[in-house]
Tab-separated table of C-alpha atoms and ligand atoms in Angstrom:
chain	number	residue	atom	x	y	z
A	15	MET	CA	-4.298	-21.985	28.553
A	16	ASP	CA	-5.517	-23.175	25.484
A	17	MET	CA	-2.836	-22.737	22.841
A	18	LEU	CA	-4.604	-20.709	20.362
A	19	ARG	CA	-5.269	-18.761	22.931
A	20	ARG	CA	-2.504	-18.362	24.127
A	21	ASP	CA	-0.764	-17.947	20.173
A	22	PHE	CA	-3.297	-15.315	20.370
A	23	LEU	CA	-2.002	-13.158	23.564
A	24	ILE	CA	1.987	-14.104	21.800
A	25	GLY	CA	0.176	-12.545	18.555
A	26	ALA	CA	-0.904	-9.493	20.025
A	27	THR	CA	1.879	-8.855	21.676
A	28	ALA	CA	4.530	-8.413	19.033
A	29	LEU	CA	1.866	-7.266	17.103
A	30	ALA	CA	2.575	-3.796	19.488
A	31	ALA	CA	5.724	-3.647	19.464
A	32	ALA	CA	5.749	-4.194	16.067
A	33	SER	CA	3.161	-1.088	16.326
A	34	ARG	CA	5.525	0.462	18.497
A	35	ALA	CA	8.687	0.321	15.840
A	36	VAL	CA	5.909	1.650	13.064
A	37	ALA	CA	5.044	5.023	15.814
A	38	GLN	CA	9.716	5.084	16.314
A	39	GLY	CA	8.604	6.081	13.464
A	40	ARG	CA	11.394	3.222	11.593
A	41	SER	CA	10.947	2.228	8.927
A	42	GLY	CA	13.273	1.023	5.695
A	43	PRO	CA	14.609	-2.250	4.933
A	44	LEU	CA	12.975	-4.820	7.262
A	45	GLY	CA	15.616	-6.881	10.012
A	46	TYR	CA	16.199	-10.407	10.529
A	47	ALA	CA	17.426	-12.746	12.698
A	48	ILE	CA	19.618	-14.942	11.144
A	49	VAL	CA	19.290	-18.606	13.377
A	50	GLY	CA	22.624	-21.055	13.208
A	51	LEU	CA	26.276	-19.426	12.587
A	52	GLY	CA	26.663	-22.668	10.210
A	53	SER	CA	27.720	-21.957	7.389
A	54	TYR	CA	25.680	-21.482	4.938
A	55	GLY	CA	23.896	-18.706	7.346
A	56	LEU	CA	27.051	-17.284	8.865
A	57	ASP	CA	29.003	-17.672	4.952
A	58	ARG	CA	25.993	-17.332	2.490
A	59	ILE	CA	23.874	-15.780	3.641
A	60	ILE	CA	24.606	-12.851	6.133
A	61	PRO	CA	27.668	-11.569	3.906
A	62	GLU	CA	24.902	-10.882	1.461
A	63	PHE	CA	22.789	-8.706	3.188
A	64	ARG	CA	25.169	-5.944	2.234
A	65	ASN	CA	23.205	-6.820	-1.302
A	66	CYS	CA	19.937	-6.458	0.133
A	67	ARG	CA	17.925	-3.458	-1.083
A	68	HIS	CA	14.643	-4.095	1.441
A	69	SER	CA	16.374	-6.474	4.437
A	70	ARG	CA	19.675	-6.146	6.387
A	71	LEU	CA	20.518	-8.032	9.633
A	72	ALA	CA	19.214	-7.622	13.667
A	73	ALA	CA	20.114	-10.017	15.170
A	74	VAL	CA	21.926	-13.190	15.495
A	75	VAL	CA	20.993	-16.725	16.975
A	76	SER	CA	23.179	-19.007	17.666
A	77	GLY	CA	24.316	-21.582	20.572
A	78	ASP	CA	28.176	-20.438	20.345
A	79	PRO	CA	28.239	-16.831	22.943
A	80	ALA	CA	31.660	-16.101	21.312
A	81	LYS	CA	31.641	-16.702	17.573
A	82	ALA	CA	27.349	-14.619	18.188
A	83	ARG	CA	29.615	-12.066	20.004
A	84	ARG	CA	32.241	-11.567	17.530
A	85	VAL	CA	29.263	-11.479	14.175
A	86	ALA	CA	27.634	-9.093	16.718
A	87	ALA	CA	30.372	-7.138	16.285
A	88	GLU	CA	30.717	-7.470	12.823
A	89	HIS	CA	28.074	-6.177	11.748
A	90	GLY	CA	27.371	-2.970	14.345
A	91	LEU	CA	24.624	-5.154	16.764
A	92	GLY	CA	25.054	-5.042	20.259
A	93	GLU	CA	24.428	-6.836	22.471
A	94	ARG	CA	20.525	-6.686	23.416
A	95	ALA	CA	21.001	-8.244	19.194
A	96	ILE	CA	21.873	-11.700	20.901
A	97	TYR	CA	20.010	-14.396	20.942
A	98	SER	CA	20.977	-17.902	22.366
A	99	TYR	CA	19.227	-21.144	22.414
A	100	ALA	CA	17.063	-20.543	25.104
A	101	ASP	CA	16.521	-17.249	25.002
A	102	PHE	CA	15.764	-17.511	21.732
A	103	ASP	CA	11.500	-16.330	22.837
A	104	ARG	CA	12.662	-13.223	24.093
A	105	ILE	CA	13.110	-12.386	19.614
A	106	ARG	CA	9.826	-11.132	20.862
A	107	ASP	CA	10.713	-7.964	22.497
A	108	ASN	CA	12.377	-7.135	19.244
A	109	PRO	CA	10.923	-4.495	16.824
A	110	ASP	CA	13.760	-4.408	15.375
A	111	VAL	CA	13.446	-8.527	14.161
A	112	ASP	CA	10.969	-8.858	11.159
A	113	ILE	CA	11.264	-11.422	10.088
A	114	VAL	CA	13.576	-14.722	11.653
A	115	TYR	CA	15.604	-16.947	8.645
A	116	VAL	CA	16.516	-20.498	10.202
A	117	CYS	CA	19.541	-22.137	9.399
A	118	LEU	CA	19.918	-25.206	11.710
A	119	PRO	CA	20.029	-28.868	10.568
A	120	ASN	CA	15.836	-30.043	9.133
A	121	ALA	CA	14.697	-31.986	12.589
A	122	MET	CA	14.904	-28.394	13.395
A	123	HIS	CA	13.382	-26.094	11.033
A	124	ALA	CA	9.861	-26.778	12.828
A	125	GLU	CA	10.596	-25.672	16.152
A	126	TYR	CA	12.223	-22.482	15.710
A	127	THR	CA	9.412	-21.490	12.798
A	128	ILE	CA	6.782	-22.689	14.949
A	129	ARG	CA	8.130	-20.391	18.091
A	130	ALA	CA	9.400	-17.362	15.436
A	131	ALA	CA	5.789	-17.772	14.721
A	132	ARG	CA	4.674	-18.046	18.281
A	133	ALA	CA	6.875	-14.332	18.891
A	134	GLY	CA	5.189	-12.851	16.226
A	135	LYS	CA	7.353	-12.773	13.231
A	136	HIS	CA	7.697	-13.607	9.792
A	137	VAL	CA	9.658	-17.283	8.270
A	138	MET	CA	12.441	-17.523	5.682
A	139	CYS	CA	12.694	-21.319	6.738
A	140	GLU	CA	15.411	-23.430	4.732
A	141	LYS	CA	15.341	-26.707	2.659
A	142	PRO	CA	13.911	-28.970	2.682
A	143	MET	CA	10.950	-26.571	5.217
A	144	ALA	CA	10.737	-29.742	7.119
A	145	THR	CA	11.670	-33.025	8.115
A	146	SER	CA	7.773	-34.831	7.385
A	147	VAL	CA	4.662	-33.511	5.880
A	148	ALA	CA	3.145	-33.815	10.199
A	149	GLU	CA	6.039	-30.858	10.547
A	150	ALA	CA	5.089	-28.984	7.278
A	151	GLU	CA	2.208	-28.596	8.004
A	152	ALA	CA	1.879	-27.676	11.815
A	153	MET	CA	4.352	-24.838	10.439
A	154	ILE	CA	2.237	-23.358	7.594
A	155	ALA	CA	-1.090	-23.857	10.517
A	156	ALA	CA	1.002	-22.109	13.649
A	157	CYS	CA	1.990	-19.042	10.811
A	158	LYS	CA	-0.928	-18.979	9.643
A	159	ARG	CA	-2.877	-17.842	13.068
A	160	ALA	CA	-0.212	-15.663	14.080
A	161	GLY	CA	-0.929	-14.040	10.793
A	162	ARG	CA	3.515	-14.167	9.737
A	163	LYS	CA	4.240	-14.747	6.162
A	164	LEU	CA	6.253	-17.985	5.894
A	165	MET	CA	8.873	-18.783	3.451
A	166	ILE	CA	11.306	-21.985	2.157
A	167	GLY	CA	14.690	-20.762	1.259
A	168	TYR	CA	14.168	-21.971	-1.866
A	169	ARG	CA	17.069	-19.427	-3.121
A	170	VAL	CA	17.104	-20.886	-7.327
A	171	HIS	CA	13.744	-19.383	-8.370
A	172	PHE	CA	15.592	-16.021	-7.353
A	173	GLU	CA	18.682	-17.414	-9.369
A	174	PRO	CA	19.355	-16.055	-13.729
A	175	THR	CA	20.041	-19.372	-14.912
A	176	ASN	CA	17.000	-21.175	-13.938
A	177	LEU	CA	14.028	-18.408	-14.301
A	178	GLU	CA	15.002	-17.704	-18.415
A	179	ALA	CA	15.230	-21.870	-18.705
A	180	MET	CA	11.806	-21.493	-16.247
A	181	ARG	CA	11.485	-19.749	-19.306
A	182	LEU	CA	11.965	-20.841	-22.365
A	183	ALA	CA	10.300	-24.291	-20.775
A	184	ARG	CA	6.868	-22.779	-21.242
A	185	SER	CA	7.562	-21.146	-24.427
A	186	GLY	CA	7.667	-23.883	-25.918
A	187	VAL	CA	11.159	-23.802	-27.733
A	188	ALA	CA	11.774	-27.180	-26.933
A	189	GLY	CA	8.419	-28.253	-27.960
A	190	ARG	CA	6.304	-30.253	-26.087
A	191	ILE	CA	7.807	-31.838	-22.776
A	192	ARG	CA	8.002	-35.590	-22.620
A	193	TYR	CA	11.046	-35.719	-20.438
A	194	VAL	CA	12.968	-34.497	-17.466
A	195	ARG	CA	16.548	-36.077	-15.522
A	196	SER	CA	17.511	-34.612	-13.063
A	197	GLU	CA	20.318	-35.197	-10.246
A	198	HIS	CA	21.935	-33.497	-7.345
A	199	GLY	CA	24.977	-35.018	-5.522
A	200	PHE	CA	27.969	-34.147	-3.127
A	201	VAL	CA	30.545	-36.778	-1.478
A	202	GLN	CA	30.042	-37.016	2.177
A	203	ARG	CA	32.577	-36.768	3.379
A	204	ASP	CA	32.716	-36.830	7.091
A	205	PRO	CA	29.904	-39.202	8.632
A	206	SER	CA	30.202	-38.014	12.203
A	207	LYS	CA	28.431	-35.512	10.460
A	208	TRP	CA	24.838	-34.349	11.152
A	209	ARG	CA	23.336	-34.471	7.436
A	210	LEU	CA	24.153	-38.915	8.745
A	211	LYS	CA	22.440	-38.965	11.046
A	212	LYS	CA	18.988	-39.264	11.073
A	213	ALA	CA	17.556	-37.869	13.734
A	214	LEU	CA	18.510	-34.447	12.740
A	215	SER	CA	18.102	-34.686	8.554
A	216	GLY	CA	15.392	-36.412	8.127
A	217	GLY	CA	16.946	-38.962	5.660
A	218	GLY	CA	20.259	-39.051	3.785
A	219	SER	CA	20.236	-37.513	-0.183
A	220	LEU	CA	16.992	-36.810	-0.509
A	221	MET	CA	16.374	-34.191	1.848
A	222	ASP	CA	19.430	-32.581	0.754
A	223	MET	CA	20.074	-32.748	-2.854
A	224	GLY	CA	17.551	-34.487	-4.372
A	225	ILE	CA	14.976	-31.533	-3.702
A	226	TYR	CA	17.072	-29.888	-6.882
A	227	SER	CA	16.291	-32.391	-8.596
A	228	LEU	CA	12.385	-33.173	-6.944
A	229	GLN	CA	11.785	-29.096	-7.978
A	230	ALA	CA	14.142	-28.808	-10.716
A	231	ALA	CA	11.378	-31.835	-12.472
A	232	ARG	CA	8.314	-30.140	-10.207
A	233	TYR	CA	10.077	-26.573	-12.241
A	234	MET	CA	11.401	-27.308	-15.686
A	235	THR	CA	7.479	-28.842	-16.814
A	236	GLY	CA	4.545	-26.590	-14.454
A	237	GLU	CA	3.110	-29.374	-13.634
A	238	GLU	CA	2.372	-31.948	-10.356
A	239	PRO	CA	3.098	-35.522	-10.485
A	240	ILE	CA	0.746	-38.467	-10.240
A	241	ALA	CA	2.960	-41.178	-9.424
A	242	VAL	CA	6.287	-41.992	-8.141
A	243	THR	CA	8.706	-45.330	-8.202
A	244	ALA	CA	12.137	-44.860	-6.220
A	245	ARG	CA	15.061	-47.148	-5.672
A	246	GLU	CA	17.851	-46.255	-3.234
A	247	SER	CA	20.666	-48.312	-3.815
A	248	THR	CA	23.319	-47.514	-0.603
A	249	ASP	CA	25.387	-49.372	0.847
A	250	ARG	CA	24.833	-50.281	4.627
A	251	ARG	CA	28.016	-51.399	5.348
A	252	ASP	CA	29.710	-47.915	5.032
A	253	PRO	CA	29.744	-45.887	8.145
A	254	ARG	CA	28.706	-42.550	6.406
A	255	PHE	CA	25.469	-44.342	5.046
A	256	ALA	CA	24.375	-46.476	8.225
A	257	GLU	CA	21.443	-44.147	9.437
A	258	VAL	CA	20.535	-41.886	5.775
A	259	GLU	CA	20.798	-42.968	2.755
A	260	ASP	CA	23.183	-42.161	-0.415
A	261	ILE	CA	22.303	-42.756	-3.681
A	262	ILE	CA	18.371	-42.928	-4.363
A	263	ASP	CA	16.503	-42.727	-7.435
A	264	TRP	CA	13.334	-41.549	-8.411
A	265	THR	CA	10.781	-41.508	-11.527
A	266	LEU	CA	7.697	-39.111	-11.328
A	267	GLU	CA	4.915	-39.557	-13.660
A	268	PHE	CA	2.863	-36.381	-14.915
A	269	PRO	CA	-0.356	-34.820	-16.039
A	270	SER	CA	0.692	-34.139	-19.046
A	271	GLY	CA	2.422	-38.149	-19.408
A	272	ALA	CA	6.204	-36.216	-18.825
A	273	VAL	CA	8.572	-38.163	-17.146
A	274	ALA	CA	11.108	-37.009	-15.144
A	275	SER	CA	13.587	-38.935	-13.483
A	276	CYS	CA	15.921	-38.286	-10.526
A	277	GLN	CA	18.549	-38.848	-8.364
A	278	SER	CA	20.079	-37.490	-6.318
A	279	MET	CA	23.477	-38.492	-4.084
A	280	TYR	CA	25.869	-38.271	-0.665
A	281	SER	CA	29.358	-40.178	-3.111
A	282	ALA	CA	29.160	-38.325	-6.311
A	283	ASN	CA	29.603	-34.784	-7.088
A	284	GLN	CA	26.184	-34.052	-9.853
A	285	ASN	CA	24.854	-30.594	-10.738
A	286	HIS	CA	22.270	-31.263	-13.599
A	287	ILE	CA	19.065	-30.430	-15.454
A	288	LEU	CA	18.191	-32.046	-18.773
A	289	LEU	CA	14.395	-31.216	-20.488
A	290	MET	CA	13.970	-32.825	-23.585
A	291	GLY	CA	10.902	-31.953	-24.839
A	292	ASP	CA	9.360	-32.873	-29.475
A	293	LYS	CA	11.471	-30.266	-30.163
A	294	GLY	CA	14.884	-30.570	-28.876
A	295	ARG	CA	16.582	-30.130	-25.286
A	296	ILE	CA	17.107	-27.176	-22.784
A	297	GLU	CA	19.962	-28.589	-20.497
A	298	LEU	CA	21.952	-26.577	-17.165
A	299	GLU	CA	25.019	-28.065	-16.216
A	300	PRO	CA	25.729	-27.038	-13.602
A	301	ALA	CA	21.800	-25.565	-12.891
A	302	THR	CA	22.227	-24.800	-9.418
A	303	ARG	CA	25.261	-24.164	-7.941
A	304	TYR	CA	25.706	-20.383	-5.559
A	305	SER	CA	26.812	-18.568	-9.305
A	306	ASP	CA	28.794	-19.569	-12.836
A	307	ASN	CA	25.343	-22.182	-13.946
A	308	ARG	CA	25.754	-23.051	-17.411
A	309	MET	CA	22.451	-23.300	-19.753
A	310	TRP	CA	21.945	-24.995	-23.131
A	311	THR	CA	19.787	-24.738	-25.638
A	312	GLY	CA	19.040	-26.509	-29.415
A	313	ALA	CA	18.018	-29.358	-30.872
A	314	ASP	CA	19.647	-32.539	-32.868
A	315	GLY	CA	23.659	-32.103	-32.247
A	316	ARG	CA	23.159	-27.773	-32.780
A	317	GLU	CA	22.592	-26.706	-29.194
A	318	GLN	CA	23.551	-23.280	-28.172
A	319	ALA	CA	24.967	-21.944	-25.418
A	320	VAL	CA	22.142	-19.406	-23.516
A	321	VAL	CA	23.791	-16.363	-22.555
A	322	VAL	CA	21.319	-14.706	-19.687
A	323	PRO	CA	21.772	-11.319	-18.064
A	324	PRO	CA	21.928	-11.040	-14.920
A	325	GLY	CA	18.418	-10.657	-12.712
A	326	ALA	CA	16.777	-7.547	-11.352
A	327	ALA	CA	18.701	-8.369	-6.908
A	328	ALA	CA	23.311	-8.874	-7.369
A	329	THR	CA	22.783	-12.357	-6.589
A	330	GLN	CA	19.924	-15.001	-5.408
A	331	PHE	CA	20.579	-14.652	-2.222
A	332	ALA	CA	19.576	-11.075	-2.487
A	333	GLY	CA	17.235	-11.879	-4.201
A	334	GLN	CA	16.297	-13.938	-2.010
A	335	LEU	CA	15.800	-12.181	1.159
A	336	ASP	CA	14.541	-8.688	-0.282
A	337	HIS	CA	11.406	-10.506	-1.591
A	338	LEU	CA	10.306	-11.626	1.297
A	339	ALA	CA	10.834	-8.413	3.106
A	340	ASP	CA	8.756	-6.849	-0.066
A	341	CYS	CA	5.901	-9.899	0.501
A	342	ILE	CA	6.105	-8.145	3.906
A	343	ALA	CA	5.648	-4.954	3.170
A	344	THR	CA	3.424	-5.635	-0.110
A	345	GLY	CA	0.735	-8.186	1.911
A	346	ARG	CA	1.972	-10.842	-0.779
A	347	GLU	CA	2.359	-14.144	-1.101
A	348	PRO	CA	5.704	-15.505	-1.497
A	349	ILE	CA	6.488	-17.375	-4.881
A	350	VAL	CA	7.654	-20.056	-2.556
A	351	SER	CA	5.930	-20.389	-0.278
A	352	GLY	CA	5.129	-22.695	3.339
A	353	GLU	CA	2.659	-24.548	0.550
A	354	GLU	CA	5.816	-25.076	-1.542
A	355	GLY	CA	8.167	-26.772	0.626
A	356	LEU	CA	4.328	-29.157	2.053
A	357	ARG	CA	4.525	-30.348	-2.002
A	358	ASP	CA	7.460	-30.562	-1.405
A	359	MET	CA	7.802	-32.638	1.991
A	360	ARG	CA	4.068	-34.926	0.682
A	361	ILE	CA	6.858	-36.205	-2.822
A	362	ILE	CA	9.810	-37.148	-0.584
A	363	GLU	CA	7.507	-39.467	1.884
A	364	ALA	CA	6.177	-40.944	-1.059
A	365	ILE	CA	9.842	-40.961	-2.967
A	366	TYR	CA	10.446	-42.574	0.404
A	367	ARG	CA	7.838	-45.194	1.136
A	368	SER	CA	8.158	-46.394	-2.359
A	369	ALA	CA	11.856	-47.340	-1.559
A	370	ARG	CA	10.625	-49.183	0.725
A	371	GLU	CA	7.617	-51.028	-0.104
A	372	GLY	CA	9.112	-51.360	-3.738
A	373	ARG	CA	5.934	-50.057	-5.624
A	374	THR	CA	4.105	-46.779	-6.845
A	375	ILE	CA	2.853	-44.151	-5.281
A	376	ARG	CA	0.511	-42.414	-6.356
A	377	LEU	CA	0.205	-38.889	-6.010
A	378	THR	CA	-3.269	-37.224	-5.241
A	379	PRO	CA	-2.185	-33.238	-5.589
A	380	GLY	CA	-2.959	-31.458	-2.334
A	381	SER	CA	-3.931	-35.165	0.251
A	382	ARG	CA	-1.456	-36.920	1.759
A	383	ALA	CA	-0.003	-39.375	0.029
B	2	NAD	P1	25.871	-26.821	9.310
B	2	NAD	O1	26.386	-27.437	9.995
B	2	NAD	O2	26.932	-25.823	8.611
B	2	NAD	O3	24.968	-25.163	10.701
B	2	NAD	C1	24.146	-25.349	11.375
B	2	NAD	C2	24.287	-25.029	12.098
B	2	NAD	O4	23.277	-25.280	13.398
B	2	NAD	C3	25.513	-24.713	13.032
B	2	NAD	O5	25.487	-23.035	13.056
B	2	NAD	C4	25.566	-25.613	14.772
B	2	NAD	O6	25.879	-24.567	15.702
B	2	NAD	C5	23.915	-25.194	15.132
B	2	NAD	N1	23.546	-26.267	15.356
B	2	NAD	C6	21.991	-25.813	16.439
B	2	NAD	N2	21.716	-27.314	17.639
B	2	NAD	C7	22.712	-28.213	16.769
B	2	NAD	C8	22.593	-29.855	16.879
B	2	NAD	N3	22.007	-30.350	17.849
B	2	NAD	N4	23.050	-30.448	16.081
B	2	NAD	C9	24.307	-29.862	14.942
B	2	NAD	N5	24.057	-27.951	14.784
B	2	NAD	C10	23.632	-27.191	15.513
B	2	NAD	O7	24.992	-27.196	7.769
B	2	NAD	P2	24.318	-26.076	7.239
B	2	NAD	O8	25.057	-26.661	5.634
B	2	NAD	O9	24.029	-24.372	7.887
B	2	NAD	O10	23.286	-25.962	6.715
B	2	NAD	C11	22.424	-25.100	7.737
B	2	NAD	C12	20.705	-25.566	6.786
B	2	NAD	O11	20.724	-24.770	5.674
B	2	NAD	C13	20.293	-26.447	6.604
B	2	NAD	O12	18.210	-27.504	7.058
B	2	NAD	C14	20.027	-26.813	5.510
B	2	NAD	O13	19.670	-28.122	4.421
B	2	NAD	C15	20.114	-25.463	4.291
B	2	NAD	N6	21.119	-25.260	4.188
B	2	NAD	C16	20.710	-25.189	2.360
B	2	NAD	C17	21.601	-24.692	1.255
B	2	NAD	C18	21.225	-23.185	-0.306
B	2	NAD	O14	21.669	-23.790	-1.126
B	2	NAD	N7	19.918	-23.473	-0.079
B	2	NAD	C19	22.876	-24.838	1.308
B	2	NAD	C20	23.272	-25.450	2.365
B	2	NAD	C21	22.598	-25.488	4.052
């Protein structure tokens, strides 16, 4: 059976299951299946359902049956809500699951997004969306074919300090934007971690933390870059960095003439965004943490702290989870869709290529670098 026809039949089965759920009168919050009970899925996302209004935990997917049973029991879920990676596709028959949230190592994002879409589920996928442009395109195509939404876990778009920074940048408080600087990193200590294995991570600090610097450059300027120049500095004798980069610097040129200077690293802790305009600055430090981000704005040494009121959602995580549920209910596209993740993947591929080839890479928005 060809793939399109098989996807159609699988999608039709899942649609029938969803219709049965509606016919049975199930309403209220949409159900999420969390795939991967690691530090982000288990410790950060699952506890957030208590802060959600439109989302609830409906299933867990794990390679560790004892852990899965413990987590399910803690959240009042029965045996039917537990899946292994091998039997994950059975999720298509579970009408309690509307959305699959992929919290796995980066190289597994494409496979589980595509399997979830084929099972007729909407998908939230962690950042980086994938390890290549080709994977990201396949993920978008699979969700489109299944008629399902795809959102990337760019939580910062639901974080009040960053939202206010974007608003201030657009309001012209710093004047005409000339320059953005952003560095993100943390110290990787354990060489055995999947983040340091290229086959599972797709790359080093750029894939993990650099994507925050890249996103910041794009959302603070509100522009798409037209050129990138990158340079990698990694001590390859360090056993942590045998396969992936430690420090990488890249410069983005924007159509307005603004420039962004970005950096990521796995050998220092840094979390910072600075925007300079011809009238002043907007600065965030820490900028993109889970909580307690801080911001200043002003000029000429007279910068003042900006007190940002809490957002509509209890936390950025709850805001992100409820946003996708709300988009599904109302038929809107998520503000950080698969296409947004793909834009970053195109730039990331160009950053690596520029560092490898030692030259500036021109970018055409919407096309492969
Ligand atoms: P982790 O190592 O803590 O968890 C990974 C999970 O995947 C574990 O449950 C592990 O058992 C499972 N897994 C399945 N197959 C595996 C394999 N072959 N090798 C290793 N693990 C395997 O990682 P994490 O920190 O939870 O990261 C998961 C994803 O979440 C990554 O894509 C990461 O970039 C993303 N993340 C996002 C944020 C954010 O703020 N948005 C923060 C942390 C992590």
